[in-house]
Short mmCIF file of C-alpha atoms and ligand atoms in Angstrom, two decimals:
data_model
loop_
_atom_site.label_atom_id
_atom_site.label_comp_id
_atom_site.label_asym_id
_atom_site.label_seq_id
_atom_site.Cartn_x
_atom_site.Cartn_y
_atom_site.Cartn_z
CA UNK C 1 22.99 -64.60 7.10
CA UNK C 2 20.92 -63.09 9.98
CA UNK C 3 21.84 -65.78 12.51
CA UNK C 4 23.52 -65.44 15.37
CA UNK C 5 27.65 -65.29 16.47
CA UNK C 6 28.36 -67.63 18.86
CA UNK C 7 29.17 -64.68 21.18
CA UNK C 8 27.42 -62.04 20.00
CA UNK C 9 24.03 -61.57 18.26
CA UNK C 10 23.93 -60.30 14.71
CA UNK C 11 23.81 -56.47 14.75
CA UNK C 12 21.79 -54.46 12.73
CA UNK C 13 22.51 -50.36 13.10
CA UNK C 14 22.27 -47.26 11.65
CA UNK C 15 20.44 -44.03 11.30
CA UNK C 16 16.32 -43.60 11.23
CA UNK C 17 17.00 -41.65 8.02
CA UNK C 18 19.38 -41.02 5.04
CA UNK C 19 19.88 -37.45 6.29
CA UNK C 20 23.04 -36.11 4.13
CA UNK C 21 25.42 -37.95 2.88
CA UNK C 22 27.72 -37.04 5.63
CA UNK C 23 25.80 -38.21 8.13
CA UNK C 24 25.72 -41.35 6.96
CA UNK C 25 29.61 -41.47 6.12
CA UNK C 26 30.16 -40.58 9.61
CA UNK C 27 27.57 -42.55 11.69
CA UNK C 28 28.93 -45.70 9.47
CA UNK C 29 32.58 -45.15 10.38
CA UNK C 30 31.91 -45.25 13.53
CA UNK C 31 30.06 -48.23 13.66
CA UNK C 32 32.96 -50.11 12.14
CA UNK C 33 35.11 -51.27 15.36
CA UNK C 34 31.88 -52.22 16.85
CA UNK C 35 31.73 -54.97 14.41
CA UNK C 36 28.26 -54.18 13.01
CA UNK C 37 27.20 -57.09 10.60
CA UNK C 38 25.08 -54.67 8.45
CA UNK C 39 24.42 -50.76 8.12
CA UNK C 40 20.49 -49.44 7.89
CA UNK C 41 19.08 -46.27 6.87
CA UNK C 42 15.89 -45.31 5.76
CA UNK C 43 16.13 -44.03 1.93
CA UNK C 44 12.52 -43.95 1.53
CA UNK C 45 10.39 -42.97 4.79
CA UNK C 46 6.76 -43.94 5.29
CA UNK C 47 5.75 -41.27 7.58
CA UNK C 48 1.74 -41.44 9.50
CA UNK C 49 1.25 -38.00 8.95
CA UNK C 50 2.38 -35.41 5.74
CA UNK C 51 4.71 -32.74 6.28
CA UNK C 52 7.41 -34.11 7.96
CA UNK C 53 10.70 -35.97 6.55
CA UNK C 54 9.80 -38.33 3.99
CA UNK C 55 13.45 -39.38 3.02
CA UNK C 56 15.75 -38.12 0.18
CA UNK C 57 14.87 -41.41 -2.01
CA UNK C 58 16.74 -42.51 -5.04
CA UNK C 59 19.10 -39.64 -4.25
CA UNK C 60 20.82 -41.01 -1.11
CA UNK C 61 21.37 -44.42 -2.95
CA UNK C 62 25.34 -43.61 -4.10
CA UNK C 63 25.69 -42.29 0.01
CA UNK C 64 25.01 -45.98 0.82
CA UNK C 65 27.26 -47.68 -2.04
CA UNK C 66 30.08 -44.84 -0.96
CA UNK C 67 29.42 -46.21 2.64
CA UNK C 68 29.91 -49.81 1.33
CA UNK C 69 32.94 -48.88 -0.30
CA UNK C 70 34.58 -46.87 2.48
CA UNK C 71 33.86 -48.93 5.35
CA UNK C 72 32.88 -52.65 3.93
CA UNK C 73 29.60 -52.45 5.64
CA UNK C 74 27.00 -54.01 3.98
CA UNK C 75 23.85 -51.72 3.70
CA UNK C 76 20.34 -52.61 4.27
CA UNK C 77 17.02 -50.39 3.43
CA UNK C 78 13.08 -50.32 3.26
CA UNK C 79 11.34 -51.00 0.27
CA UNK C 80 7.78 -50.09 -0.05
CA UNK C 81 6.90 -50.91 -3.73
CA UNK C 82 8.62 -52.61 -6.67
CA UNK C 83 10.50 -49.63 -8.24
CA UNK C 84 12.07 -48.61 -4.64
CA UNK C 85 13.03 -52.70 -5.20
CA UNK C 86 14.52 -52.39 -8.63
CA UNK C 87 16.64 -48.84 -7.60
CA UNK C 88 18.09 -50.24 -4.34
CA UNK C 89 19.33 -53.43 -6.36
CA UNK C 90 21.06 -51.22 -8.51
CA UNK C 91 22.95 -49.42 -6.41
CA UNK C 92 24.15 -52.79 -4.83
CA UNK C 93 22.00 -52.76 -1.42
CA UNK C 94 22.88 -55.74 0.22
CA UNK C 95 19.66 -56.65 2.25
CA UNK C 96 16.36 -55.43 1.83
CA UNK C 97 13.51 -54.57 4.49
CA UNK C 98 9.79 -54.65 4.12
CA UNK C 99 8.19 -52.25 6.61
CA UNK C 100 5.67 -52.62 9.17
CA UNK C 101 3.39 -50.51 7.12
CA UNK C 102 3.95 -52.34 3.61
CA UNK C 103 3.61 -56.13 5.53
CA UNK C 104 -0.11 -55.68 6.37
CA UNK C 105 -0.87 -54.79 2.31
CA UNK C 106 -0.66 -58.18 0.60
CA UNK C 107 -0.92 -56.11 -2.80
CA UNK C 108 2.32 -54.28 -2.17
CA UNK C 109 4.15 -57.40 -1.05
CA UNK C 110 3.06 -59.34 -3.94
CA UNK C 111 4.63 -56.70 -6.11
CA UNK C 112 7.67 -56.71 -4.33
CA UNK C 113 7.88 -60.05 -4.33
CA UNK C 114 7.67 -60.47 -7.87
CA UNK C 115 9.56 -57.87 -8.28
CA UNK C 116 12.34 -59.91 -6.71
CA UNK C 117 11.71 -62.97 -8.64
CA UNK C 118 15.12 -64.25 -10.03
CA UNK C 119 17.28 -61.97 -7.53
CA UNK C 120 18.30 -63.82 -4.50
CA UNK C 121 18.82 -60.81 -2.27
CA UNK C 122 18.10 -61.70 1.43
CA UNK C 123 15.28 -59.99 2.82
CA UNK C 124 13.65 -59.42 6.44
CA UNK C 125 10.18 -58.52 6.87
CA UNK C 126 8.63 -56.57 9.85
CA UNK C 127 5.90 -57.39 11.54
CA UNK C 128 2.52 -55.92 10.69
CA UNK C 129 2.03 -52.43 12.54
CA UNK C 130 -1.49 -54.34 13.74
CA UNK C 131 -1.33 -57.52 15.71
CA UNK C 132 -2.04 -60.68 13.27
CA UNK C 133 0.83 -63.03 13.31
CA UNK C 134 -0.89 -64.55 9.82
CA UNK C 135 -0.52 -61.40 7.98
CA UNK C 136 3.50 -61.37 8.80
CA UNK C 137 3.52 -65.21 8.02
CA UNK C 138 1.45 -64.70 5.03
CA UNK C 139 4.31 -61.71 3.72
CA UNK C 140 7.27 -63.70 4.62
CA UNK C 141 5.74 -66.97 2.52
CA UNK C 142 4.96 -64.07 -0.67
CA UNK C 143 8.54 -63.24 -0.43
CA UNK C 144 10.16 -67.27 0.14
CA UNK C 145 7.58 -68.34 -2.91
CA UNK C 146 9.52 -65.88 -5.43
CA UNK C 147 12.54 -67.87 -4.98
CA UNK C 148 14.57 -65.85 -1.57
CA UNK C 149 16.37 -68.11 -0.10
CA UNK C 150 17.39 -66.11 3.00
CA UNK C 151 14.27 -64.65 4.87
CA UNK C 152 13.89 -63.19 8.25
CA UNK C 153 11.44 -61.55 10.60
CA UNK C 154 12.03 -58.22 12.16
CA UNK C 155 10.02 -58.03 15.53
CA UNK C 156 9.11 -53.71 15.87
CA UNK C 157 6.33 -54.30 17.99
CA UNK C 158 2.43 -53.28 16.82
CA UNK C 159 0.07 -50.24 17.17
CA UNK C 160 -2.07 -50.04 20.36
CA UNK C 161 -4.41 -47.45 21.26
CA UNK C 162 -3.89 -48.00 25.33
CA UNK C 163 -0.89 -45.76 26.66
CA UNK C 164 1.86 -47.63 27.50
CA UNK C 165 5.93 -47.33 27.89
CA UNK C 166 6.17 -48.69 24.53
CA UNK C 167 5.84 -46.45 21.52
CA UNK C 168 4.99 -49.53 19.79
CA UNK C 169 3.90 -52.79 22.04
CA UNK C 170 5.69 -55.45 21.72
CA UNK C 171 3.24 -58.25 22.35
CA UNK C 172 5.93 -60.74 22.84
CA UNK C 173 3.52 -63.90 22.31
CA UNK C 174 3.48 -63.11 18.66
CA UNK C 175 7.12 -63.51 17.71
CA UNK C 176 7.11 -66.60 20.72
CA UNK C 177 4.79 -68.27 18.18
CA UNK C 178 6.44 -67.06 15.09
CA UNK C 179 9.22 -68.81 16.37
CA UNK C 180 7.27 -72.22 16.99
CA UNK C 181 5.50 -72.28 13.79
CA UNK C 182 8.56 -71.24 11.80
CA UNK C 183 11.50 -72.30 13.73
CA UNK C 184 14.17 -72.06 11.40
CA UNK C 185 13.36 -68.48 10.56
CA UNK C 186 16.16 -66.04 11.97
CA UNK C 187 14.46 -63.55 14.12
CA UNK C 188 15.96 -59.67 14.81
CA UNK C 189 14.08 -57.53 17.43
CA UNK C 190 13.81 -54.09 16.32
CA UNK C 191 14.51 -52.27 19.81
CA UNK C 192 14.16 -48.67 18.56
CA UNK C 193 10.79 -48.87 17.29
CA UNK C 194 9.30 -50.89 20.18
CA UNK C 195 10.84 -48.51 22.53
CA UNK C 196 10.21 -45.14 20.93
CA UNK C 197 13.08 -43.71 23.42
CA UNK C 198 16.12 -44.74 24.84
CA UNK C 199 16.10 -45.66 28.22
CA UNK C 200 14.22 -48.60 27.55
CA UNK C 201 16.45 -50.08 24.87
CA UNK C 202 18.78 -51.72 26.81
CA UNK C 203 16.16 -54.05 28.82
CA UNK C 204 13.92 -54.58 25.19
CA UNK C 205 17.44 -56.19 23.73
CA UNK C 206 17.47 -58.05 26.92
CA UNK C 207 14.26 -59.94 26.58
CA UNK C 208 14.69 -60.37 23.12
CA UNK C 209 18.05 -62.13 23.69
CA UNK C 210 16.77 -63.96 26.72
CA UNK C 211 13.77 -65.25 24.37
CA UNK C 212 16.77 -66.40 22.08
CA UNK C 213 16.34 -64.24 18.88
CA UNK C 214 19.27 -63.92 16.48
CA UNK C 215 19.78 -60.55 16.30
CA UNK C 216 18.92 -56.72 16.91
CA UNK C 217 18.10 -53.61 14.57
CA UNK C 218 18.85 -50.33 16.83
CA UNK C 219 18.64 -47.01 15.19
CA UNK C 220 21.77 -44.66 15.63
CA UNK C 221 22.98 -41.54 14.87
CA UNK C 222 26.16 -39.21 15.82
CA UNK C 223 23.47 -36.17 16.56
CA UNK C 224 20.40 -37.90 17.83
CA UNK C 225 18.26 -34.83 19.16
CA UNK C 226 19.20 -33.27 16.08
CA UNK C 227 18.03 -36.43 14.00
CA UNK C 228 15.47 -35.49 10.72
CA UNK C 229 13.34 -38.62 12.12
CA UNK C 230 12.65 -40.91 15.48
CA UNK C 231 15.34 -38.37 17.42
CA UNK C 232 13.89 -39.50 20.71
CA UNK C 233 14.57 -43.04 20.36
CA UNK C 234 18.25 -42.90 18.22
CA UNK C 235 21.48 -43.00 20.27
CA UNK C 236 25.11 -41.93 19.40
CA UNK C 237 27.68 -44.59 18.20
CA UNK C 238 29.53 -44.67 22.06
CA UNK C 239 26.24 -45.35 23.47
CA UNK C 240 25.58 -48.31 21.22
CA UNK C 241 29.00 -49.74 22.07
CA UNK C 242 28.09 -49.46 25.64
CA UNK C 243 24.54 -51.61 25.02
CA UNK C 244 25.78 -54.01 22.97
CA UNK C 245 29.00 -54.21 25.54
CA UNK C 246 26.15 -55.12 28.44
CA UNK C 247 24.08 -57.86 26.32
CA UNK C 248 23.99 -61.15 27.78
CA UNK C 249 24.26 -63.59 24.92
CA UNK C 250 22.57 -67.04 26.06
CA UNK C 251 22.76 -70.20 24.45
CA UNK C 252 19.88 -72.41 23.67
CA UNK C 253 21.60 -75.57 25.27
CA UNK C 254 24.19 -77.45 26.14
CA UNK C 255 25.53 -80.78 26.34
CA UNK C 256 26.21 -80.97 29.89
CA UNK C 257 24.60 -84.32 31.25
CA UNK C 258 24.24 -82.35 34.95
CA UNK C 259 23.05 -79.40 33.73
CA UNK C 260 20.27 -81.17 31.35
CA UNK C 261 19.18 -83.60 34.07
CA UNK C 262 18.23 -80.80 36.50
CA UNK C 263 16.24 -79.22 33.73
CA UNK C 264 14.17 -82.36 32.92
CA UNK C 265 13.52 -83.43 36.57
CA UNK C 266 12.30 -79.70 36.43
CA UNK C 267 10.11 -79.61 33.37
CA UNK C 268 8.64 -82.54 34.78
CA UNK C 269 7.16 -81.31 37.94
CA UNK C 270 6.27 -78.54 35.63
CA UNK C 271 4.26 -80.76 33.98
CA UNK C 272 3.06 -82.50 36.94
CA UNK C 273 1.84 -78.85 38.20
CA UNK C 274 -0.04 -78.07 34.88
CA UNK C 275 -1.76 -81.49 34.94
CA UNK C 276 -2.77 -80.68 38.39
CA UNK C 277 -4.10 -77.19 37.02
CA UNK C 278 -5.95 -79.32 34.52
CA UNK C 279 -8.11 -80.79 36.76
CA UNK C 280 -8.25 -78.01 39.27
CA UNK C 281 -9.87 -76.06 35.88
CA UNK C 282 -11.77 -79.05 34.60
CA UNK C 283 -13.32 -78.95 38.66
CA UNK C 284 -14.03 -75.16 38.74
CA UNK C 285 -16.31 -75.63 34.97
CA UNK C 286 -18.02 -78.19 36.35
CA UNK C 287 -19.22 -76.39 39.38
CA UNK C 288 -20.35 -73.31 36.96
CA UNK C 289 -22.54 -75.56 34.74
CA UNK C 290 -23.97 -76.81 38.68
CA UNK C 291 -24.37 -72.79 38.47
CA UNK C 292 -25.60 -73.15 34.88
CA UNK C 293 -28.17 -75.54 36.05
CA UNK C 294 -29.69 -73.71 38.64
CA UNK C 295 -29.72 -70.36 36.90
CA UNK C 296 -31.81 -72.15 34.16
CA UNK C 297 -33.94 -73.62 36.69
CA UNK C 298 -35.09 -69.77 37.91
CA UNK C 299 -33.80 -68.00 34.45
CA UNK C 300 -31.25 -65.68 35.57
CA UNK C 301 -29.08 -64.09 33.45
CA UNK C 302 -25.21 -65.84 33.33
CA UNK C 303 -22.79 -62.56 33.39
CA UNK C 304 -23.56 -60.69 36.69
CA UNK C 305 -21.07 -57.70 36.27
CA UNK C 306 -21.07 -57.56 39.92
CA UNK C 307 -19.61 -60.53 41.01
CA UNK C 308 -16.79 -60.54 38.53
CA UNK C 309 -15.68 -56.95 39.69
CA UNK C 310 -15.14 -58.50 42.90
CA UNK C 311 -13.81 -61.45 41.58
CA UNK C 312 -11.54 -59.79 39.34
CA UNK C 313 -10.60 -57.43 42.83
CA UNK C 314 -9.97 -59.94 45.47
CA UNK C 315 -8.00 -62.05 42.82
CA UNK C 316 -5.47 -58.67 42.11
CA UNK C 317 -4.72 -59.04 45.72
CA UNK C 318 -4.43 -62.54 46.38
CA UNK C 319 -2.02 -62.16 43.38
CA UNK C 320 -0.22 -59.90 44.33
CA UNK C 321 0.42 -61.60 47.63
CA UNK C 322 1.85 -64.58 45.58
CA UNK C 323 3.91 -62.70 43.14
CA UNK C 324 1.33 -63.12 40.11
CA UNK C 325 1.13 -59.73 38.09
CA UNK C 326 -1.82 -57.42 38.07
CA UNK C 327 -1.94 -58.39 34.42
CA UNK C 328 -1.68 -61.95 34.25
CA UNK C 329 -4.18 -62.14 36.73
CA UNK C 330 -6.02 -60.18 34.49
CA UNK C 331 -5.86 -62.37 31.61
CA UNK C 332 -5.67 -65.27 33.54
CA UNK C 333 -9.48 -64.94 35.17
CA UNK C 334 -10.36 -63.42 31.86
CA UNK C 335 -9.94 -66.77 30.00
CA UNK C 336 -11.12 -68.57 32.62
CA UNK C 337 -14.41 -66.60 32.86
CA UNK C 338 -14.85 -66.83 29.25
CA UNK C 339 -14.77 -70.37 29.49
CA UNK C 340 -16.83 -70.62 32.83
CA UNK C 341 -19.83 -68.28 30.30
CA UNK C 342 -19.18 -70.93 27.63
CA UNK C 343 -19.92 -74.10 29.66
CA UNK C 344 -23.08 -72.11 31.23
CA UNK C 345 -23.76 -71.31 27.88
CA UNK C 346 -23.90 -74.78 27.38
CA UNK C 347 -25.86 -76.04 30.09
CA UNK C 348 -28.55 -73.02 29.98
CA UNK C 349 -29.64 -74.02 26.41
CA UNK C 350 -29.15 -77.87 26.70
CA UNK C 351 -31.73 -78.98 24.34
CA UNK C 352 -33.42 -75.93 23.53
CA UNK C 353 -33.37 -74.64 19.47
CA UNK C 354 -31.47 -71.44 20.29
CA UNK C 355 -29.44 -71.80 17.43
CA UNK C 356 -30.33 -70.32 14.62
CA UNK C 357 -28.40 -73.03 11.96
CA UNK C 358 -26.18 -75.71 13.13
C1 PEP T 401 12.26 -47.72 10.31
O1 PEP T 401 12.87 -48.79 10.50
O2 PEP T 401 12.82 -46.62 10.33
C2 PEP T 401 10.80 -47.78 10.14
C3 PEP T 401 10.12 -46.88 9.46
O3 PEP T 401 10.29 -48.82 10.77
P1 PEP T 401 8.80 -49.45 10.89
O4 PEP T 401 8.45 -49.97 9.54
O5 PEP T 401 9.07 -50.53 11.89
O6 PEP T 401 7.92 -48.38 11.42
MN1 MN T 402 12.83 -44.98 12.53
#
């Protein structure tokens, strides 16, 4: 389950919302010669602010068995708490999702992870709607430790204050080290959510496919601007064909001897140039504790806001003019200074009892 076809990744799609039970009939049939591998809707819809469409709960339940029953889809929902758990088992959901808003309570995944205890339904968890790649690890070991066998992560991207694109951001070094802490766990990127419209949706899957996840979860809908819920970011059945028709499905490797010789004599000058960046680093901290030194010698302060404005501005360019981004660069000199403060830090209290305990 959740993995991968060999030409194809596994497809997750359906409508935001549950709207009527002919929407969902319809939006489902349609979905059936693209060769879907499981139909969502939200039955129960957490919503930031009251008043608008919360979901027709319990009620649209049968709409999804009658789907199930029509088409052969398999169904998937959101659960929130343990009695939204219990009802969706018994009217024969086939996957269960835990939300972006229910993975950063512990309290409500504990209950619906006991409340699963005994059931082997599989079950992918979304990402926390803040940034802290524990928390979804932490949710996704509640669920594994009450017996589900078949776990995945759902990748919607997290809550940032900044304007961006990105109705959600999606902070792709999270799921990178998801992926290298747990790598066995199957990994779907929810496009819809990250994107929050639908020009973008095609270039999210992209990435997400190029970064070698297993599978997407794209919301869709036969009337999108007429959609109860998320109509800016749901497309019709035709256009989903057309996306998932454009996807570039990579594989992780191959056996070809050529192929994986290149790569190596590659990855080693790649590691040749990151040693070298090593000691180019190691170089540049040893002249700012020289800097350390002599700051201490006629006690002037270590940050001098000045000179890292025009650090930070002649590095943009010099960037730029080497095809570095405006925001690598960014974090880039960021670290670096931080480290450069630390090693000054260092140097400018060298024996004296700043420290308040050890
Ligand atoms: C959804 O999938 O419709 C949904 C509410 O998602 P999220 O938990 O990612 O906001
Ligand atoms: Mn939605």
């Amino acid at each position: 389950m959740f993995q991968k076809h060999a030409s194809r990744p596994f497809l997750i799609a359906g409508p935001c919302s549950a709207e009527t039970e002919e929407q969902v009939l319809a939006v489902a049939h349609e979905l059936v010669p693209l060769g879907i591998d499981l139909f969502r809707a939200g039955v129960w819809k957490p919503r930031t602010r009251p008043g608008a469409f919360e979901g027709n709960g319990a009620s649209a339940l049968p709409w999804l068995r009658r789907v199930k029953a029509e088409t052969g889809l398999r169904t998937t929902i959101e659960v929130a708490n343990a009695n939204q758990v219990y009802e969706a088992l018994k009217f024969g959901v086939d996957v269960l999702w835990v939300g972006a808003r229910t993975t950063v309570n512990p309290f409500s995944v504990q209950e619906i992870a006991d409340a699963l205890r005994g059931v082997d339904v599989p079950v992918l968890v979304k990402n926390p709607v803040n940034p802290d790649l524990d928390l979804w690890i932490g949710a996704i070991e509640r669920i594994r430790n009450a017996g589900v066998t078949q776990v995945g992560a759902i990748h919607r991207g997290f809550s940032a204050y900044a304007k961006s694109k990105f109705r959600n951001a999606p902070y792709w070094e999270i799921p990178i080290e998801l992926r290298r802490r747990m790598p066995e766990l199957p990994l779907i990127c929810d496009n819809s959510h990250i994107c929050g419209n639908r020009d973008d949706l095609l270039e999210v899957a992209q990435q997400a496919l190029d970064l070698n996840y297993d599978g997407l979860m794209t919301e869709v809908h036969c009337t999108p601007d007429q959609a109860w819920s998320d109509a800016k970011q749901q497309i019709t059945p035709f256009t989903y064909g057309e996306l998932a028709g454009r996807l570039i499905v990579r594989r992780e490797t191959t056996d070809n001897a050529d192929f994986l010789e290149n790569l190596e004599n590659l990855r080693h000058k790649i590691d040749e140039v990151d040693l070298e960046l090593f000691n180019l680093l190691a170089r540049r901290m040893r002249l700012a504790e020289d800097i350390g030194r002599y700051k201490r010698r006629n006690n002037i302060s270590i940050l001098q806001t000045a000179r890292w404005n025009e650090i930070l501005e002649k590095a943009f360019a010099q960037g730029q003019a080497r095809g570095l981004s405006e925001e690598f660069v960014e974090k880039y000199l960021t670290a670096v200074h931080q480290e450069s403060i630390s090693h000054q830090h260092t140097v400018l209290h060298a024996g004296a009892g700043v420290r308040f305990r050890d």
